Coordinates of C-alpha atoms and ligand atoms in Angstrom, one line a residue:
M35 CA 9.0 -23.1 27.4
K36 CA 6.6 -22.7 24.5
R37 CA 7.2 -19.5 22.5
D38 CA 4.3 -17.3 21.5
R39 CA 3.6 -17.4 17.8
I40 CA 5.5 -14.7 16.0
L41 CA 3.0 -12.9 13.7
L42 CA 3.6 -11.0 10.4
C43 CA 2.5 -7.5 11.5
L44 CA 0.3 -6.8 14.5
A45 CA -1.4 -3.6 15.4
H46 CA 0.5 -1.8 18.2
M47 CA -1.0 1.0 20.3
S48 CA 0.8 4.1 21.7
G49 CA -1.4 4.4 24.7
N50 CA -2.8 7.7 23.5
E51 CA -5.6 6.3 21.4
M52 CA -8.1 5.9 24.3
K53 CA -7.8 9.5 25.3
Y54 CA -9.0 10.7 21.8
I55 CA -11.8 8.0 21.8
Q56 CA -12.9 9.0 25.3
E57 CA -13.0 12.7 24.1
A58 CA -15.3 11.6 21.2
F59 CA -17.6 9.8 23.6
D60 CA -17.6 12.6 26.2
T61 CA -18.6 15.2 23.5
N62 CA -20.9 12.8 21.7
W63 CA -19.1 13.0 18.4
V64 CA -19.8 9.3 17.6
V65 CA -20.3 10.0 13.9
P66 CA -18.3 9.9 10.7
L67 CA -17.1 13.5 11.1
G68 CA -15.8 15.6 13.9
P69 CA -12.8 16.9 15.8
N70 CA -10.8 13.7 15.6
V71 CA -11.3 13.4 11.8
N72 CA -10.2 17.1 11.3
A73 CA -7.2 16.8 13.6
F74 CA -6.1 13.4 12.1
E75 CA -6.3 15.0 8.6
K76 CA -4.1 17.9 9.9
D77 CA -1.6 15.4 11.3
L78 CA -1.5 13.5 8.0
E79 CA -1.1 16.7 6.0
H80 CA 1.9 17.7 8.2
F81 CA 3.4 14.2 7.9
V82 CA 3.2 14.1 4.0
G83 CA 4.1 17.8 3.5
E84 CA 4.4 19.3 0.0
G85 CA 1.3 21.5 0.7
K86 CA -1.0 18.5 0.1
Q87 CA -4.5 18.2 1.4
V88 CA -5.7 14.9 2.9
V89 CA -9.2 13.4 3.2
A90 CA -9.7 10.7 5.9
L91 CA -11.9 7.8 4.6
S92 CA -13.3 4.4 5.6
A93 CA -10.6 2.4 3.8
G94 CA -7.7 2.6 1.4
T95 CA -9.9 0.8 -1.2
A96 CA -12.5 3.6 -0.8
A97 CA -9.7 6.2 -1.4
I98 CA -8.7 4.5 -4.7
H99 CA -12.3 4.3 -5.7
L100 CA -13.0 8.0 -5.0
A101 CA -9.8 9.1 -6.9
L102 CA -11.0 7.2 -9.9
V103 CA -14.4 8.9 -9.7
A104 CA -12.8 12.3 -9.4
L105 CA -10.6 11.5 -12.4
G106 CA -13.7 10.7 -14.4
V107 CA -12.9 7.0 -15.0
G108 CA -16.0 5.2 -16.2
K109 CA -17.5 2.6 -18.5
G110 CA -15.3 1.7 -21.5
D111 CA -12.2 3.4 -20.0
E112 CA -8.9 1.6 -19.4
V113 CA -6.6 2.2 -16.4
V114 CA -3.0 1.0 -16.3
C115 CA -2.4 -0.9 -13.0
Q116 CA 0.6 -2.6 -11.5
S117 CA 0.0 -6.4 -11.7
F118 CA 2.2 -7.3 -8.7
T119 CA -0.1 -6.1 -5.9
F120 CA -3.1 -6.8 -3.6
A121 CA -6.4 -6.9 -5.5
A122 CA -7.6 -3.7 -3.7
S123 CA -5.3 -1.7 -6.1
S124 CA -7.2 -2.7 -9.2
N125 CA -10.7 -3.8 -8.0
P126 CA -12.1 -0.2 -7.8
V127 CA -11.3 0.2 -11.6
V128 CA -13.9 -2.6 -12.1
Y129 CA -16.3 -0.9 -9.7
Q130 CA -16.3 2.0 -12.1
G131 CA -17.1 -0.3 -15.1
A132 CA -13.6 0.3 -16.5
T133 CA -10.9 -2.3 -17.5
P134 CA -7.5 -2.6 -15.8
V135 CA -4.5 -3.1 -18.1
F136 CA -1.9 -4.9 -16.0
V137 CA 1.8 -4.0 -16.2
D138 CA 4.6 -6.2 -14.7
S139 CA 7.4 -5.1 -12.4
E140 CA 11.1 -4.4 -12.8
P141 CA 13.4 -6.6 -10.6
G142 CA 15.0 -3.8 -8.5
T143 CA 12.0 -2.4 -6.7
W144 CA 9.4 -5.1 -7.6
N145 CA 7.2 -2.2 -8.7
M146 CA 5.9 -0.9 -12.1
D147 CA 8.4 -1.3 -14.9
P148 CA 8.5 2.2 -16.5
N149 CA 9.5 0.7 -19.9
L150 CA 6.5 -1.7 -19.9
L151 CA 4.3 1.2 -18.8
E152 CA 5.2 3.1 -21.9
D153 CA 4.7 0.0 -24.1
A154 CA 1.3 -0.5 -22.5
I155 CA 0.2 3.1 -23.2
K156 CA 1.3 2.8 -26.9
Q157 CA -0.3 -0.6 -27.2
R158 CA -3.6 0.5 -25.8
I159 CA -3.7 3.6 -28.0
A160 CA -3.1 1.4 -31.0
A161 CA -5.7 -1.1 -30.0
T162 CA -8.5 1.2 -28.8
G163 CA -7.7 4.6 -30.3
K164 CA -7.7 6.3 -26.9
K165 CA -5.3 6.8 -24.0
P166 CA -5.7 5.0 -20.7
K167 CA -7.5 7.3 -18.2
A168 CA -5.1 6.8 -15.3
I169 CA -2.0 5.0 -14.1
I170 CA -1.8 3.2 -10.7
P171 CA 1.7 2.4 -9.5
V172 CA 2.1 0.7 -6.1
Y173 CA 4.8 0.9 -3.4
L174 CA 4.8 -2.9 -2.7
Y175 CA 5.9 -3.8 0.9
G176 CA 6.8 -0.1 1.3
M177 CA 9.4 -0.1 -1.5
P178 CA 9.5 3.2 -3.5
A179 CA 8.9 2.7 -7.3
Y180 CA 11.0 4.4 -10.0
I181 CA 8.5 7.3 -9.7
D182 CA 10.5 10.0 -11.6
E183 CA 10.6 7.7 -14.6
I184 CA 6.9 6.9 -14.3
M185 CA 5.9 10.5 -13.8
E186 CA 8.0 11.5 -16.9
I187 CA 6.0 9.1 -19.1
A188 CA 2.7 10.0 -17.5
N189 CA 3.3 13.7 -18.0
R190 CA 4.4 13.2 -21.6
Y191 CA 1.2 11.3 -22.4
E192 CA -0.8 13.6 -20.1
I193 CA -2.3 10.7 -18.1
P194 CA -2.9 11.3 -14.3
V195 CA -1.1 9.1 -11.8
L196 CA -2.8 7.7 -8.7
E197 CA -0.2 6.4 -6.4
D198 CA -1.2 3.4 -4.3
A199 CA 0.9 4.1 -1.2
A200 CA -1.2 1.9 1.1
E201 CA 1.9 -0.1 2.1
G202 CA 4.3 2.8 1.7
F203 CA 3.3 5.0 4.7
G204 CA 6.3 7.3 5.3
S205 CA 8.6 5.7 2.6
R206 CA 10.6 8.4 0.8
Y207 CA 12.0 8.9 -2.7
R208 CA 14.7 11.5 -3.0
G209 CA 13.6 12.7 0.5
R210 CA 9.9 13.2 -0.5
V211 CA 7.1 11.1 1.0
V212 CA 5.6 8.6 -1.5
G213 CA 2.0 9.3 -2.4
T214 CA 2.8 13.0 -3.1
F215 CA 4.1 12.7 -6.7
G216 CA 1.0 12.0 -8.7
E217 CA -2.4 13.7 -8.8
Y218 CA -3.7 11.6 -5.9
G219 CA -2.1 9.3 -3.3
V220 CA -3.6 6.5 -1.3
M221 CA -3.0 5.6 2.3
S222 CA -4.4 2.7 4.3
F223 CA -4.8 2.3 8.0
N224 CA -6.1 -1.3 8.0
G225 CA -5.2 -3.4 11.1
N226 CA -2.0 -4.8 9.6
K227 CA -0.6 -1.6 8.0
M228 CA 2.2 0.7 9.3
I229 CA -0.3 2.5 11.5
T230 CA -4.0 1.6 12.0
T231 CA -7.4 3.1 12.7
S232 CA -8.7 -0.5 13.0
G233 CA -9.9 0.0 9.4
G234 CA -9.5 3.1 7.4
G235 CA -7.7 5.0 4.7
A236 CA -7.0 8.5 3.3
L237 CA -6.6 10.2 0.0
I238 CA -3.8 12.7 -0.6
C239 CA -5.2 15.5 -2.8
P240 CA -3.4 18.2 -4.8
S241 CA -5.5 21.2 -3.7
D242 CA -8.2 22.5 -1.4
E243 CA -10.6 22.3 -4.3
A244 CA -9.8 18.6 -5.0
K245 CA -10.2 17.8 -1.3
K246 CA -13.7 19.4 -1.3
R247 CA -14.7 17.4 -4.4
I248 CA -13.5 14.1 -2.8
M249 CA -15.4 15.0 0.4
Y250 CA -18.5 15.7 -1.7
F251 CA -18.4 12.2 -3.3
A252 CA -17.4 10.6 0.1
T253 CA -20.6 12.0 1.7
Q254 CA -23.3 10.9 -0.7
A255 CA -22.8 13.8 -3.2
R256 CA -25.3 16.1 -1.5
E257 CA -26.0 19.4 -3.1
P258 CA -26.3 22.6 -1.0
F259 CA -30.1 22.5 -0.5
P260 CA -32.1 22.3 2.7
Y261 CA -33.5 19.0 1.4
Y262 CA -31.5 16.1 -0.2
H263 CA -30.9 17.0 -3.8
H264 CA -28.5 14.9 -6.0
I265 CA -27.0 15.4 -9.4
H266 CA -24.2 12.8 -9.0
I267 CA -24.0 9.3 -7.6
G268 CA -22.2 9.5 -4.2
F269 CA -20.7 7.1 -1.7
N270 CA -20.6 6.7 2.1
Y271 CA -16.9 6.6 2.6
R272 CA -16.0 9.1 5.3
M273 CA -13.9 8.0 8.3
S274 CA -15.6 7.6 11.7
N275 CA -14.6 10.1 14.4
I276 CA -13.9 7.1 16.7
C277 CA -11.5 5.5 14.2
A278 CA -9.9 8.9 13.6
G279 CA -9.2 9.0 17.4
I280 CA -7.2 5.8 17.1
G281 CA -5.4 7.4 14.1
R282 CA -4.4 10.5 16.2
G283 CA -3.0 8.2 18.8
Q284 CA -1.1 6.2 16.2
M285 CA 0.4 9.4 14.7
T286 CA 2.2 10.0 18.0
I287 CA 4.3 6.9 17.4
A288 CA 4.3 6.6 13.6
D289 CA 8.0 7.6 13.3
E290 CA 8.9 5.0 15.9
H291 CA 7.0 2.3 14.1
I292 CA 8.9 3.1 10.8
A293 CA 12.2 3.2 12.7
H294 CA 11.5 -0.2 14.2
H295 CA 10.6 -1.8 10.8
I296 CA 13.9 -0.5 9.4
H297 CA 15.7 -1.9 12.5
V298 CA 14.2 -5.3 11.9
K299 CA 15.2 -5.1 8.2
D300 CA 18.8 -4.5 9.4
L301 CA 18.7 -7.5 11.6
Y302 CA 17.4 -9.8 8.8
V303 CA 20.1 -8.5 6.4
K304 CA 22.8 -9.2 9.0
G305 CA 21.3 -12.6 10.0
F306 CA 20.9 -13.9 6.5
A307 CA 24.2 -12.4 5.2
D308 CA 26.0 -15.8 5.3
V309 CA 23.0 -17.9 4.2
E310 CA 23.2 -19.0 0.6
G311 CA 20.0 -18.8 -1.4
I312 CA 18.2 -16.4 1.0
T313 CA 18.2 -12.7 -0.1
V314 CA 16.5 -9.9 1.8
H315 CA 14.8 -7.4 -0.5
V316 CA 16.4 -4.0 0.1
A317 CA 16.2 -0.7 -1.8
P318 CA 18.1 -0.8 -5.1
E319 CA 19.0 2.9 -5.0
D320 CA 20.3 5.1 -2.2
Y321 CA 17.7 7.8 -2.9
M322 CA 15.0 5.3 -2.0
E323 CA 14.1 5.0 1.7
P324 CA 11.5 2.2 2.2
N325 CA 9.5 1.9 5.4
Y326 CA 10.2 -1.9 5.2
W327 CA 6.5 -2.4 6.2
L328 CA 6.9 -6.2 5.5
N329 CA 10.4 -7.5 5.2
T330 CA 10.6 -10.0 2.4
I331 CA 13.1 -12.7 1.3
V332 CA 13.7 -14.5 -2.0
V333 CA 14.4 -18.2 -1.6
E334 CA 16.5 -19.9 -4.3
P335 CA 16.2 -23.7 -4.0
E336 CA 19.1 -24.1 -6.4
L337 CA 21.3 -22.6 -3.6
T338 CA 19.5 -23.8 -0.4
G339 CA 20.0 -27.5 -1.1
G340 CA 16.5 -27.8 -2.6
V341 CA 14.5 -26.0 0.1
D342 CA 11.9 -23.8 -1.6
Y343 CA 9.7 -21.0 -0.3
E344 CA 6.8 -23.3 0.4
Q345 CA 8.8 -25.8 2.3
L346 CA 10.3 -23.0 4.3
R347 CA 6.8 -21.5 5.0
V348 CA 5.5 -24.9 6.2
A349 CA 8.6 -25.5 8.4
L350 CA 8.5 -22.0 9.9
D351 CA 4.8 -22.4 10.6
A352 CA 5.6 -25.6 12.5
A353 CA 8.2 -23.5 14.4
N354 CA 5.4 -21.1 15.3
V355 CA 6.4 -18.3 12.9
E356 CA 3.9 -16.8 10.6
T357 CA 5.1 -16.1 7.0
R358 CA 3.2 -15.5 3.8
P359 CA 3.9 -15.9 0.1
L360 CA 4.3 -12.7 -1.9
W361 CA 1.2 -11.2 -3.6
K362 CA 0.0 -13.3 -6.5
P363 CA 0.1 -11.1 -9.5
M364 CA -3.2 -9.8 -10.8
H365 CA -2.6 -11.1 -14.4
C366 CA -2.5 -14.6 -12.8
Q367 CA -5.8 -14.2 -11.0
P368 CA -8.8 -16.1 -12.4
V369 CA -11.0 -13.0 -11.8
Y370 CA -8.7 -10.9 -14.1
K371 CA -8.1 -13.6 -16.8
D372 CA -9.6 -11.4 -19.6
A373 CA -7.8 -8.2 -18.7
P374 CA -5.0 -7.1 -21.1
A375 CA -1.6 -7.6 -19.5
L376 CA 2.0 -6.7 -20.4
V377 CA 4.2 -9.4 -18.7
N378 CA 8.0 -9.8 -18.4
G379 CA 8.1 -12.7 -16.0
V380 CA 9.4 -10.7 -13.0
S381 CA 6.4 -10.9 -10.7
E382 CA 5.6 -14.5 -11.5
H383 CA 9.3 -15.4 -10.7
L384 CA 9.1 -13.6 -7.4
F385 CA 5.7 -15.1 -6.5
E386 CA 7.2 -18.5 -6.8
R387 CA 10.2 -17.7 -4.6
G388 CA 9.3 -15.0 -2.1
L389 CA 8.1 -14.9 1.5
C390 CA 7.0 -12.1 3.8
L391 CA 8.6 -12.3 7.3
P392 CA 7.3 -11.0 10.6
S393 CA 8.1 -7.3 10.7
G394 CA 5.9 -5.2 13.0
P395 CA 6.5 -3.3 16.2
C396 CA 5.8 -6.5 18.2
V397 CA 8.8 -8.3 16.6
S398 CA 11.8 -8.2 19.0
D399 CA 15.5 -8.6 18.3
D400 CA 15.2 -12.0 20.0
D401 CA 12.3 -13.0 17.6
V402 CA 14.5 -12.2 14.6
D403 CA 17.4 -14.3 16.0
Y404 CA 14.9 -17.1 16.5
I405 CA 13.6 -16.8 13.0
V406 CA 17.0 -16.6 11.4
S407 CA 18.2 -19.7 13.4
A408 CA 15.1 -21.6 12.4
V409 CA 15.7 -20.9 8.7
K410 CA 19.3 -22.0 9.0
Q411 CA 18.2 -25.2 10.7
I412 CA 15.6 -25.9 8.1
I413 CA 18.0 -25.4 5.2
K414 CA 20.7 -27.5 6.9
K415 CA 18.5 -30.6 7.3
Ligands
LIG203 C1 -4.1 -2.7 2.1 C2 -4.0 -2.3 0.6 C3 -5.0 -1.6 0.0 C4 -6.3 -1.4 0.5 O1 -6.4 -0.7 1.7 P1 -7.7 -1.0 2.7 O2 -7.5 0.1 3.7 O3 -7.4 -2.4 3.3 O4 -8.9 -0.9 1.9 C5 -4.7 -1.2 -1.3 N1 -3.6 -1.5 -2.0 C6 -2.6 -2.2 -1.4 C7 -1.4 -2.4 -2.1 C8 -2.7 -2.6 -0.1 O5 -1.8 -3.3 0.5

């Protein structure tokens, strides 16, 4: 019998999504505002807690962009960004005509190294005479960052923090949901994320006033006149009421999704426990509770008898298992070759050794057994 291909992270519906979409059609709310958008925002506010306000948007990338607009980032400014991430974390800095300054990761969380962050701030002040305008740490693969340390430095230099929690939906740090520590926090509901709206995102805001300002920029910066009157450049970034219907349905099983990702992580940890040269990436501190959005392994060819991550990827692909190399660091991307970067070797080392493994709600215990056995066979050969 031929097995179905095991994919990295597939969208998974609760069965409640169509009810909310049907409601939208029945009431003719087929527009980028409406009851589903409002109710989805309430669900998200309840989920993140901390008295935060949430604005639903067309993408996580749009959320990062609007936060930068609200923070006043513009031409000639610099923004400190985590280098080890997806390009959507830093691209909006360039949309604003500003320059990203890339900072490498520390090896425990794979996220922004707080010591290098402080070096970067000092270096940029010395080089340009002014402070970076914002700091964008990332929760890569759902792993919390050393956010207390990052916030301490950011507060000391009075630089606002924009947390890219696109991959960290529901991850917790000392019990608190990530994305609620900085001035703004970003969520993504793209098709492959922890929950989906097909495509979509949201911005976690500190206050009602901040939320109103984000909504204003997300809806073409319209002034309160009977005709269209503009004093700022705006954007069309609001979430569709249809997409928000999917989001409301997804919120009914968000906790189950997270529990399943953690369950799959436990199976990988157990399965690879006796495999030399394969290490599952887990939280380095007990006060960090990742959502394990994508489970990742580091492959050390010195210990696997010479099998490296690329050979493993190709062999697993032949065995009908989708895996993917880790994010290629931004400071190694041709498009960012001229951006300043503070590098310690951690992200480049991981990029040359790491793989993402299938992790979504569609991955069964049997699938994990199959993947672990396949890896063991590949290494033994
Ligand atoms: C997915 C992702 C984004 C962008 O979210 P979209 O909803 O796809 O625009 C931003 N940052 C990171 C780290 C991501 O993984």
